[in-house]
Amino acid sequence: MLTTEKKPATIICIGMAGSGKTTFMQRLNAHLHEKKNPPYVLNLDPAVLKTPYSPNIDIRDSVNYKKVMQEYGLGPNGAIVTSLNLFSTKVDQVIKLVDSKGDKIKNVIVDTPGQIECFVWSASGSIITESFASTFPTVIAYIVDTPRNTSPTTFMSNMLYACSILYKTKLPMIVVFNKTDVKKADFAVEWMQDFEAFQMAMMNNKDLNGEDGSSSGYMSSLVNSMSLMLEEFYSQLDVVPCSAFTGEGFDGFMDAVDKKVDEYHEFYEAERDRILKEKEEKEKQRKTESLDKLMKDMDIKKGEGAKDSEVLSDFEHEDDNNGEVDRDSEDEGERQYTFPEDRNAEVSENTDAELQARYQAAFEDTAKDASSKTAETIANYIRQ
């Protein structure tokens, strides 16, 4: 988790294909260099042919997008997801590398694939986002193509997508209305702040109503309901109009980033700590339940019931003399003999001389028998 030391703010740029996301990255990089605050740049789009900026870490150096397509027989989107999966296995090394530069940089900017679903909804995208968010204060910059959102239905679709990303990542978000040099974003800002203005735009929209202004029914009602639902979502957002072409609005964007970093430390970091702690407690509880189930399956009981289980450890004692067998002590009673009737024949100091005499007599008798047998054998041989 975060420590008390200052960590660089990470800006993850996400946007639909054609929203000007990569151009936005290039302009943001140039803007920070102009402010004598060069960022650390990451490119996570494996399919891009050329970037208008020089990334410090490029996924294309680790994964060859075209070879992934050929070797795994994948299409464009599948190859992007697979490339991100391969790259995410080394994300810990990326985090360590970025962290080692923390004393020299104030911002980390990350470019993501234009196929937004390949990053946001994939497991690898979640791993990469979570890895950065658990180490650095992280902000999501959602890039919107302003000229394409003049229709209320298109605008609503884009805002719903932004809402889903916010609740998926659980990170502070800035909505960037790009390409304001082509179309000013005043209408979009007004729609987000004034519900009646959006209602009026829906009434004047020919896609939702007929030529005479009459409502088409279901579609108009649906958009109207969603706009009411998104009011709470709008209140949690910072909206910044800017132009990646002219550089207009980037000072305001960096001010919004600073605000969101403070919000991250105040709310999101505490929430993430709570979620991680809750996961840790659930994992601990799961292990305890698994252990209890294992003990039950092995018929191991707790407390007094432990005496009923035939487990080796139940018969061990602290004073087991390291496994040595205790010898019988003299006061434990008389020893038992195999032949009690021959008790007096036990060897002692008094019977030693008599026993030696018996051995000697037995040896002499044996020697005499052997000599006589040998003599008899020789005699028989001579006769023959």
Short mmCIF file of C-alpha atoms in Angstrom, two decimals:
data_model
loop_
_atom_site.label_atom_id
_atom_site.label_comp_id
_atom_site.label_asym_id
_atom_site.label_seq_id
_atom_site.Cartn_x
_atom_site.Cartn_y
_atom_site.Cartn_z
CA MET A 1 0.00 0.00 0.00
CA LEU A 2 0.94 3.65 -0.15
CA THR A 3 3.47 4.96 2.27
CA THR A 4 3.92 8.46 3.61
CA GLU A 5 6.40 9.33 0.88
CA LYS A 6 5.23 11.25 -2.16
CA LYS A 7 4.21 8.98 -5.02
CA PRO A 8 3.83 10.05 -8.66
CA ALA A 9 0.26 10.44 -9.86
CA THR A 10 -0.75 7.90 -12.52
CA ILE A 11 -3.11 8.98 -15.31
CA ILE A 12 -4.66 6.09 -17.26
CA CYS A 13 -6.12 7.38 -20.52
CA ILE A 14 -9.16 5.41 -21.72
CA GLY A 15 -11.38 6.24 -24.65
CA MET A 16 -13.33 4.92 -27.61
CA ALA A 17 -11.56 4.27 -30.88
CA GLY A 18 -11.20 7.56 -32.75
CA SER A 19 -11.66 9.76 -29.69
CA GLY A 20 -8.15 11.23 -30.12
CA LYS A 21 -6.70 9.40 -27.13
CA THR A 22 -3.20 8.86 -28.52
CA THR A 23 -3.04 12.47 -29.74
CA PHE A 24 -4.18 13.54 -26.28
CA MET A 25 -1.30 11.51 -24.80
CA GLN A 26 1.17 13.24 -27.14
CA ARG A 27 -0.12 16.72 -26.24
CA LEU A 28 -0.14 15.93 -22.49
CA ASN A 29 3.43 14.66 -22.72
CA ALA A 30 4.51 17.85 -24.54
CA HIS A 31 2.62 20.02 -22.06
CA LEU A 32 4.36 18.47 -19.05
CA HIS A 33 7.76 18.77 -20.73
CA GLU A 34 7.01 22.42 -21.36
CA LYS A 35 6.29 22.82 -17.63
CA LYS A 36 9.70 21.29 -16.84
CA ASN A 37 7.93 18.28 -15.37
CA PRO A 38 8.58 15.39 -17.79
CA PRO A 39 6.30 12.39 -17.15
CA TYR A 40 7.00 8.68 -17.26
CA VAL A 41 5.15 7.35 -20.34
CA LEU A 42 3.75 3.86 -20.89
CA ASN A 43 2.20 2.50 -24.08
CA LEU A 44 -0.11 -0.49 -23.59
CA ASP A 45 -1.49 -0.62 -27.15
CA PRO A 46 0.25 -3.57 -28.87
CA ALA A 47 -1.45 -2.95 -32.24
CA VAL A 48 -0.40 0.67 -32.79
CA LEU A 49 2.09 1.06 -35.66
CA LYS A 50 3.60 4.37 -34.59
CA THR A 51 3.23 6.59 -31.54
CA PRO A 52 3.64 10.39 -31.67
CA TYR A 53 5.50 10.24 -28.35
CA SER A 54 8.49 8.30 -27.04
CA PRO A 55 7.30 5.84 -24.37
CA ASN A 56 9.61 4.83 -21.52
CA ILE A 57 7.93 1.41 -21.42
CA ASP A 58 6.33 0.01 -24.57
CA ILE A 59 4.33 -3.22 -24.68
CA ARG A 60 5.56 -3.73 -28.24
CA ASP A 61 9.06 -4.33 -26.90
CA SER A 62 7.75 -7.35 -24.98
CA VAL A 63 5.01 -8.73 -27.24
CA ASN A 64 4.85 -9.02 -31.03
CA TYR A 65 1.21 -8.41 -31.91
CA LYS A 66 1.35 -9.91 -35.42
CA LYS A 67 3.09 -13.10 -34.22
CA VAL A 68 0.44 -13.51 -31.52
CA MET A 69 -2.23 -13.41 -34.24
CA GLN A 70 -0.38 -15.96 -36.37
CA GLU A 71 0.66 -18.39 -33.64
CA TYR A 72 -2.68 -18.47 -31.80
CA GLY A 73 -4.93 -17.98 -34.84
CA LEU A 74 -6.62 -14.91 -33.35
CA GLY A 75 -8.35 -11.88 -34.73
CA PRO A 76 -7.40 -8.27 -33.89
CA ASN A 77 -9.29 -8.01 -30.60
CA GLY A 78 -8.29 -11.49 -29.42
CA ALA A 79 -4.65 -10.74 -30.18
CA ILE A 80 -4.83 -7.49 -28.19
CA VAL A 81 -6.30 -9.30 -25.18
CA THR A 82 -3.69 -12.07 -25.42
CA SER A 83 -0.88 -9.53 -25.72
CA LEU A 84 -2.15 -7.74 -22.61
CA ASN A 85 -2.37 -11.09 -20.80
CA LEU A 86 1.26 -11.82 -21.62
CA PHE A 87 2.34 -8.34 -20.56
CA SER A 88 0.37 -8.46 -17.30
CA THR A 89 2.50 -11.40 -16.11
CA LYS A 90 5.39 -8.93 -15.80
CA VAL A 91 3.42 -6.01 -14.39
CA ASP A 92 5.18 -6.35 -11.02
CA GLN A 93 8.48 -5.59 -12.74
CA VAL A 94 6.88 -2.55 -14.42
CA ILE A 95 5.64 -1.29 -11.05
CA LYS A 96 9.08 -1.70 -9.50
CA LEU A 97 10.70 0.12 -12.42
CA VAL A 98 8.26 3.03 -12.20
CA ASP A 99 8.60 3.14 -8.42
CA SER A 100 12.38 3.36 -8.72
CA LYS A 101 11.91 6.59 -10.70
CA GLY A 102 9.47 8.03 -8.18
CA ASP A 103 11.91 10.61 -6.80
CA LYS A 104 12.50 12.05 -10.29
CA ILE A 105 8.98 12.14 -11.75
CA LYS A 106 5.64 13.58 -10.65
CA ASN A 107 3.34 11.99 -13.22
CA VAL A 108 2.95 8.67 -14.99
CA ILE A 109 0.75 8.66 -18.10
CA VAL A 110 -0.55 5.42 -19.58
CA ASP A 111 -1.96 4.94 -23.08
CA THR A 112 -4.40 2.03 -23.54
CA PRO A 113 -5.75 0.21 -26.64
CA GLY A 114 -8.37 1.93 -28.77
CA GLN A 115 -10.56 -1.17 -28.44
CA ILE A 116 -11.71 -0.04 -25.02
CA GLU A 117 -13.39 -3.30 -24.03
CA CYS A 118 -10.13 -5.22 -24.54
CA PHE A 119 -8.58 -3.29 -21.68
CA VAL A 120 -11.43 -2.32 -19.36
CA TRP A 121 -13.29 -5.63 -19.27
CA SER A 122 -10.37 -8.06 -19.55
CA ALA A 123 -8.65 -9.73 -16.62
CA SER A 124 -5.27 -8.35 -17.69
CA GLY A 125 -6.65 -4.79 -17.79
CA SER A 126 -7.96 -5.19 -14.26
CA ILE A 127 -4.61 -6.59 -13.08
CA ILE A 128 -2.68 -3.68 -14.60
CA THR A 129 -5.10 -1.07 -13.24
CA GLU A 130 -5.18 -2.64 -9.77
CA SER A 131 -1.39 -2.91 -9.67
CA PHE A 132 -0.95 0.80 -10.36
CA ALA A 133 -3.84 1.84 -8.10
CA SER A 134 -2.45 -0.15 -5.15
CA THR A 135 0.98 1.50 -5.46
CA PHE A 136 0.37 5.01 -6.85
CA PRO A 137 -2.51 7.52 -6.65
CA THR A 138 -4.32 6.69 -9.88
CA VAL A 139 -6.81 8.70 -11.93
CA ILE A 140 -8.86 7.59 -14.95
CA ALA A 141 -9.03 10.09 -17.82
CA TYR A 142 -12.01 9.15 -20.01
CA ILE A 143 -11.55 10.76 -23.44
CA VAL A 144 -14.74 11.72 -25.31
CA ASP A 145 -14.99 12.69 -28.98
CA THR A 146 -17.01 15.91 -28.59
CA PRO A 147 -18.22 16.33 -32.23
CA ARG A 148 -19.68 12.81 -32.23
CA ASN A 149 -21.70 13.41 -29.05
CA THR A 150 -23.95 16.24 -30.20
CA SER A 151 -26.82 13.74 -30.37
CA PRO A 152 -28.48 13.14 -26.94
CA THR A 153 -28.63 9.38 -27.55
CA THR A 154 -24.93 9.15 -28.42
CA PHE A 155 -24.06 11.39 -25.49
CA MET A 156 -26.12 9.22 -23.13
CA SER A 157 -24.47 6.04 -24.42
CA ASN A 158 -21.02 7.53 -23.81
CA MET A 159 -21.93 8.64 -20.30
CA LEU A 160 -23.30 5.20 -19.46
CA TYR A 161 -20.03 3.68 -20.61
CA ALA A 162 -18.10 6.16 -18.47
CA CYS A 163 -20.31 5.28 -15.51
CA SER A 164 -19.62 1.57 -15.95
CA ILE A 165 -15.87 2.22 -16.08
CA LEU A 166 -16.05 4.30 -12.89
CA TYR A 167 -17.78 1.53 -10.96
CA LYS A 168 -15.58 -1.14 -12.53
CA THR A 169 -12.27 0.50 -11.60
CA LYS A 170 -13.48 2.27 -8.42
CA LEU A 171 -11.02 5.10 -9.14
CA PRO A 172 -11.40 8.89 -9.49
CA MET A 173 -12.43 9.85 -13.03
CA ILE A 174 -12.07 12.92 -15.20
CA VAL A 175 -14.26 13.20 -18.32
CA VAL A 176 -12.22 14.94 -21.02
CA PHE A 177 -14.25 16.39 -23.90
CA ASN A 178 -11.60 16.35 -26.63
CA LYS A 179 -11.54 18.08 -30.04
CA THR A 180 -13.00 21.34 -28.80
CA ASP A 181 -11.25 23.04 -31.72
CA VAL A 182 -13.86 21.36 -33.93
CA LYS A 183 -16.89 21.57 -31.61
CA LYS A 184 -17.13 23.41 -28.31
CA ALA A 185 -18.16 21.25 -25.35
CA ASP A 186 -20.47 23.85 -23.82
CA PHE A 187 -23.56 21.88 -24.80
CA ALA A 188 -22.27 18.71 -23.11
CA VAL A 189 -21.33 20.53 -19.90
CA GLU A 190 -24.78 22.13 -19.85
CA TRP A 191 -26.49 18.76 -20.34
CA MET A 192 -24.60 17.35 -17.38
CA GLN A 193 -25.45 20.29 -15.13
CA ASP A 194 -28.98 21.12 -16.23
CA PHE A 195 -31.49 18.29 -16.63
CA GLU A 196 -34.06 20.55 -18.28
CA ALA A 197 -31.57 21.55 -20.98
CA PHE A 198 -31.04 17.87 -21.78
CA GLN A 199 -34.82 17.34 -21.83
CA MET A 200 -35.16 20.15 -24.33
CA ALA A 201 -32.42 18.65 -26.50
CA MET A 202 -34.26 15.33 -26.50
CA MET A 203 -37.48 17.00 -27.60
CA ASN A 204 -35.70 18.67 -30.50
CA ASN A 205 -33.89 15.51 -31.54
CA LYS A 206 -35.35 13.86 -34.65
CA ASP A 207 -33.97 10.43 -33.70
CA LEU A 208 -36.25 10.36 -30.65
CA ASN A 209 -39.23 12.30 -31.96
CA GLY A 210 -41.10 12.73 -35.18
CA GLU A 211 -40.94 15.74 -37.45
CA ASP A 212 -43.78 17.34 -35.53
CA GLY A 213 -41.98 16.94 -32.19
CA SER A 214 -44.15 14.08 -30.97
CA SER A 215 -42.43 11.51 -28.74
CA SER A 216 -41.58 8.11 -30.20
CA GLY A 217 -42.42 6.46 -26.90
CA TYR A 218 -40.05 3.83 -25.51
CA MET A 219 -36.72 5.31 -26.63
CA SER A 220 -37.51 8.79 -25.35
CA SER A 221 -38.71 7.42 -22.02
CA LEU A 222 -35.60 5.26 -21.66
CA VAL A 223 -33.16 8.12 -22.33
CA ASN A 224 -35.12 10.36 -20.00
CA SER A 225 -34.95 7.80 -17.18
CA MET A 226 -31.24 7.22 -17.68
CA SER A 227 -30.51 10.92 -17.58
CA LEU A 228 -32.22 11.14 -14.18
CA MET A 229 -30.21 8.20 -12.93
CA LEU A 230 -26.90 9.73 -14.06
CA GLU A 231 -27.36 12.95 -12.09
CA GLU A 232 -25.62 11.42 -9.08
CA PHE A 233 -22.88 10.10 -11.35
CA TYR A 234 -22.27 13.55 -12.85
CA SER A 235 -21.79 15.02 -9.37
CA GLN A 236 -18.75 12.76 -8.81
CA LEU A 237 -17.02 13.79 -12.03
CA ASP A 238 -14.67 16.56 -13.07
CA VAL A 239 -15.37 17.69 -16.63
CA VAL A 240 -12.57 19.28 -18.67
CA PRO A 241 -12.96 20.54 -22.27
CA CYS A 242 -9.68 20.51 -24.17
CA SER A 243 -8.15 20.20 -27.60
CA ALA A 244 -5.30 17.79 -28.24
CA PHE A 245 -4.67 19.63 -31.49
CA THR A 246 -4.20 23.16 -30.12
CA GLY A 247 -3.27 22.34 -26.51
CA GLU A 248 -6.20 24.31 -25.12
CA GLY A 249 -7.44 23.24 -21.67
CA PHE A 250 -4.47 21.18 -20.49
CA ASP A 251 -3.72 23.49 -17.55
CA GLY A 252 -7.28 22.89 -16.39
CA PHE A 253 -6.81 19.16 -16.91
CA MET A 254 -3.71 19.06 -14.65
CA ASP A 255 -5.57 21.08 -12.01
CA ALA A 256 -8.32 18.46 -12.14
CA VAL A 257 -5.71 15.71 -11.78
CA ASP A 258 -4.32 17.35 -8.61
CA LYS A 259 -7.85 17.57 -7.22
CA LYS A 260 -8.54 13.91 -7.99
CA VAL A 261 -5.25 12.83 -6.39
CA ASP A 262 -6.36 14.52 -3.16
CA GLU A 263 -9.73 12.79 -3.53
CA TYR A 264 -7.95 9.48 -4.04
CA HIS A 265 -6.05 9.86 -0.76
CA GLU A 266 -9.13 11.01 1.12
CA PHE A 267 -11.74 8.53 -0.12
CA TYR A 268 -10.58 5.92 -2.59
CA GLU A 269 -7.45 4.85 -0.74
CA ALA A 270 -9.42 4.31 2.48
CA GLU A 271 -12.06 2.38 0.54
CA ARG A 272 -9.42 0.22 -1.11
CA ASP A 273 -7.84 -0.50 2.29
CA ARG A 274 -11.24 -1.53 3.60
CA ILE A 275 -11.85 -3.83 0.62
CA LEU A 276 -8.42 -5.45 0.96
CA LYS A 277 -8.92 -5.95 4.69
CA GLU A 278 -12.34 -7.47 4.05
CA LYS A 279 -10.85 -9.84 1.48
CA GLU A 280 -8.12 -10.81 3.93
CA GLU A 281 -10.67 -11.56 6.66
CA LYS A 282 -12.79 -13.60 4.26
CA GLU A 283 -9.74 -15.58 3.20
CA LYS A 284 -8.81 -16.19 6.83
CA GLN A 285 -12.36 -17.35 7.58
CA ARG A 286 -12.30 -19.62 4.53
CA LYS A 287 -9.07 -21.25 5.71
CA THR A 288 -10.53 -21.74 9.20
CA GLU A 289 -13.66 -23.36 7.78
CA SER A 290 -11.56 -25.61 5.54
CA LEU A 291 -9.46 -26.68 8.53
CA ASP A 292 -12.55 -27.41 10.61
CA LYS A 293 -14.00 -29.46 7.77
CA LEU A 294 -10.75 -31.40 7.43
CA MET A 295 -10.67 -32.12 11.16
CA LYS A 296 -14.28 -33.28 11.00
CA ASP A 297 -13.54 -35.56 8.05
CA MET A 298 -10.60 -37.06 9.97
CA ASP A 299 -12.81 -37.46 13.07
CA ILE A 300 -10.56 -35.19 15.13
CA LYS A 301 -12.48 -33.62 17.97
CA LYS A 302 -11.61 -30.64 20.08
CA GLY A 303 -11.33 -30.50 23.87
CA GLU A 304 -12.15 -33.67 25.80
CA GLY A 305 -13.06 -35.56 22.66
CA ALA A 306 -9.41 -35.53 21.63
CA LYS A 307 -8.84 -38.55 23.89
CA ASP A 308 -11.00 -40.65 21.59
CA SER A 309 -8.84 -40.05 18.49
CA GLU A 310 -6.05 -42.45 17.68
CA VAL A 311 -3.46 -39.88 16.72
CA LEU A 312 0.19 -40.37 17.57
CA SER A 313 0.53 -36.90 19.04
CA ASP A 314 -2.20 -37.73 21.57
CA PHE A 315 0.08 -40.29 23.22
CA GLU A 316 3.16 -38.12 23.37
CA HIS A 317 4.20 -36.40 26.57
CA GLU A 318 6.55 -33.58 27.32
CA ASP A 319 8.81 -35.89 29.45
CA ASP A 320 9.10 -38.69 26.92
CA ASN A 321 12.94 -38.83 27.31
CA ASN A 322 13.37 -38.32 23.57
CA GLY A 323 11.88 -41.71 22.82
CA GLU A 324 13.99 -43.77 25.28
CA VAL A 325 12.28 -46.65 27.11
CA ASP A 326 12.08 -46.27 30.89
CA ARG A 327 13.74 -49.18 32.69
CA ASP A 328 12.02 -50.97 35.54
CA SER A 329 12.99 -49.56 38.90
CA GLU A 330 13.90 -51.83 41.82
CA ASP A 331 10.83 -50.91 43.82
CA GLU A 332 8.35 -51.81 41.09
CA GLY A 333 8.09 -55.45 42.34
CA GLU A 334 9.79 -58.79 41.70
CA ARG A 335 11.00 -59.60 38.20
CA GLN A 336 9.30 -62.38 36.31
CA TYR A 337 11.38 -65.43 35.24
CA THR A 338 10.80 -67.78 32.38
CA PHE A 339 11.72 -70.87 34.43
CA PRO A 340 10.88 -70.07 38.03
CA GLU A 341 11.72 -73.64 39.16
CA ASP A 342 15.33 -73.14 38.09
CA ARG A 343 15.60 -69.89 40.08
CA ASN A 344 18.58 -71.27 42.14
CA ALA A 345 20.57 -72.03 38.98
CA GLU A 346 21.12 -68.37 38.26
CA VAL A 347 24.82 -67.54 37.80
CA SER A 348 26.36 -65.56 40.65
CA GLU A 349 29.75 -65.13 42.36
CA ASN A 350 29.13 -68.25 44.51
CA THR A 351 28.31 -70.56 41.58
CA ASP A 352 31.06 -69.43 39.19
CA ALA A 353 33.76 -72.00 40.31
CA GLU A 354 31.30 -74.90 40.23
CA LEU A 355 30.16 -73.93 36.74
CA GLN A 356 33.76 -73.83 35.46
CA ALA A 357 34.32 -77.36 36.84
CA ARG A 358 31.23 -78.63 34.99
CA TYR A 359 32.50 -77.10 31.71
CA GLN A 360 35.92 -78.79 32.17
CA ALA A 361 34.42 -82.23 32.88
CA ALA A 362 32.11 -81.99 29.90
CA PHE A 363 35.05 -81.00 27.65
CA GLU A 364 37.18 -83.97 28.78
CA ASP A 365 34.33 -86.44 28.19
CA THR A 366 33.82 -85.05 24.73
CA ALA A 367 37.53 -85.29 23.93
CA LYS A 368 37.66 -89.00 25.05
CA ASP A 369 34.67 -89.87 22.86
CA ALA A 370 36.24 -88.14 19.86
CA SER A 371 39.59 -89.96 20.36
CA SER A 372 38.00 -93.39 20.61
CA LYS A 373 35.90 -92.76 17.48
CA THR A 374 39.00 -91.66 15.56
CA ALA A 375 40.98 -94.77 16.61
CA GLU A 376 38.12 -97.05 15.59
CA THR A 377 37.93 -95.40 12.18
CA ILE A 378 41.65 -95.91 11.53
CA ALA A 379 41.44 -99.62 12.53
CA ASN A 380 38.59 -100.26 10.13
CA TYR A 381 40.51 -98.64 7.33
CA ILE A 382 43.58 -100.93 7.92
CA ARG A 383 41.45 -104.07 7.88
CA GLN A 384 40.06 -103.17 4.54
#
